[in-house]
Amino acid sequence: MMRKKTFSYSKSKQKQMALQFLGLGALGAVMALYMWLWADPIILAVLVGGIFLAVLGIVVFFKLQFAPKKEHETAIHISDEGIRANTSPIAKAASLIAWEDVENIYFSTKLIDVKLKNPEKYAARMKSFFVRDTFLKSLKGTVRISYIETNATYDELTATLTEYAAKNSFSLSQ
């Protein structure tokens, strides 16, 4: 029997992300102001893009600052049955991903991409058309799990997933 591993949301990492989005909002505001006040020919796309970035950055900043995910809330759960994540709409909609359905796991410093053998099985679980469409067409049957806002470290996740990869015969790529 393998060990179960549960990762929860990290308040400090969420605060760090909030500050990054605030920076993005400030950049968008500066870009829009420059286009509006000082640029000779106003390029509408850049002006609208700057306003969009400013609004997006400020809205996400306030959301992460004043309504963050709770620290005790499970973000990623890895067990003998499979992997379950709540960090993205696709991962949440896919629910528990059984190890026997995993073809490959690609690993980076911020994301885990779980390539599935039978994506249609998991697409059937997804109620939202946009989530299902993104999963099947854009991600081509890959469930993307972000762990940037969790208390998980790269080394901890690598060690845990390596154990399950050896036991369940799927490959783990970095």
Coordinates of N, CA and C in Angstrom, one line a residue, residues 7 21 26 41 47 51 63 69 91 101 103 107 130 134 151 154 157 163 167-168:
F7 N -2.4 17.8 -0.6 CA -1.8 19.1 -0.6 C -2.9 20.1 -0.5
F21 N -0.7 39.6 -10.0 CA -1.8 40.2 -10.8 C -2.0 41.7 -10.6
A26 N -1.3 47.0 -13.0 CA -0.6 48.3 -13.1 C 0.0 48.5 -14.5
P41 N -0.5 58.4 -32.9 CA -1.7 57.7 -33.4 C -2.2 56.7 -32.3
L47 N -4.9 50.1 -26.6 CA -5.6 50.8 -25.6 C -6.6 49.9 -24.9
I51 N -6.5 48.4 -21.0 CA -7.7 48.5 -20.1 C -8.1 47.1 -19.6
K63 N -9.8 39.4 -5.6 CA -10.4 38.1 -5.4 C -9.4 37.3 -4.5
K69 N -8.7 30.9 -1.4 CA -9.1 29.5 -1.1 C -8.6 29.3 0.4
A91 N -9.6 20.0 -14.1 CA -9.2 19.0 -13.1 C -10.4 18.7 -12.2
D101 N -6.0 4.8 -16.1 CA -6.3 5.7 -17.2 C -5.2 6.6 -17.6
E103 N -1.8 7.8 -19.2 CA -0.8 7.3 -20.1 C 0.5 7.9 -19.8
F107 N 5.6 16.9 -16.1 CA 5.8 17.7 -14.9 C 6.7 18.9 -15.1
F130 N -17.8 24.5 -22.2 CA -16.5 25.2 -22.4 C -15.4 24.4 -21.8
T134 N -12.5 22.7 -24.1 CA -11.1 23.0 -23.9 C -10.3 21.7 -23.6
N151 N 0.5 24.2 -1.2 CA 1.7 24.0 -0.3 C 2.6 22.9 -0.8
Y154 N 7.9 21.1 -5.7 CA 8.3 20.3 -6.8 C 8.9 18.9 -6.4
L157 N 6.1 16.5 -4.9 CA 5.3 16.0 -5.9 C 6.0 15.0 -6.8
E163 N 6.7 7.2 -7.3 CA 6.2 6.0 -6.7 C 5.0 5.4 -7.4
K167 N 4.6 1.9 -9.9 CA 3.6 0.9 -9.5 C 2.6 0.6 -10.6
N168 N 2.2 1.7 -11.3 CA 1.1 1.7 -12.3 C 1.5 1.7 -13.7

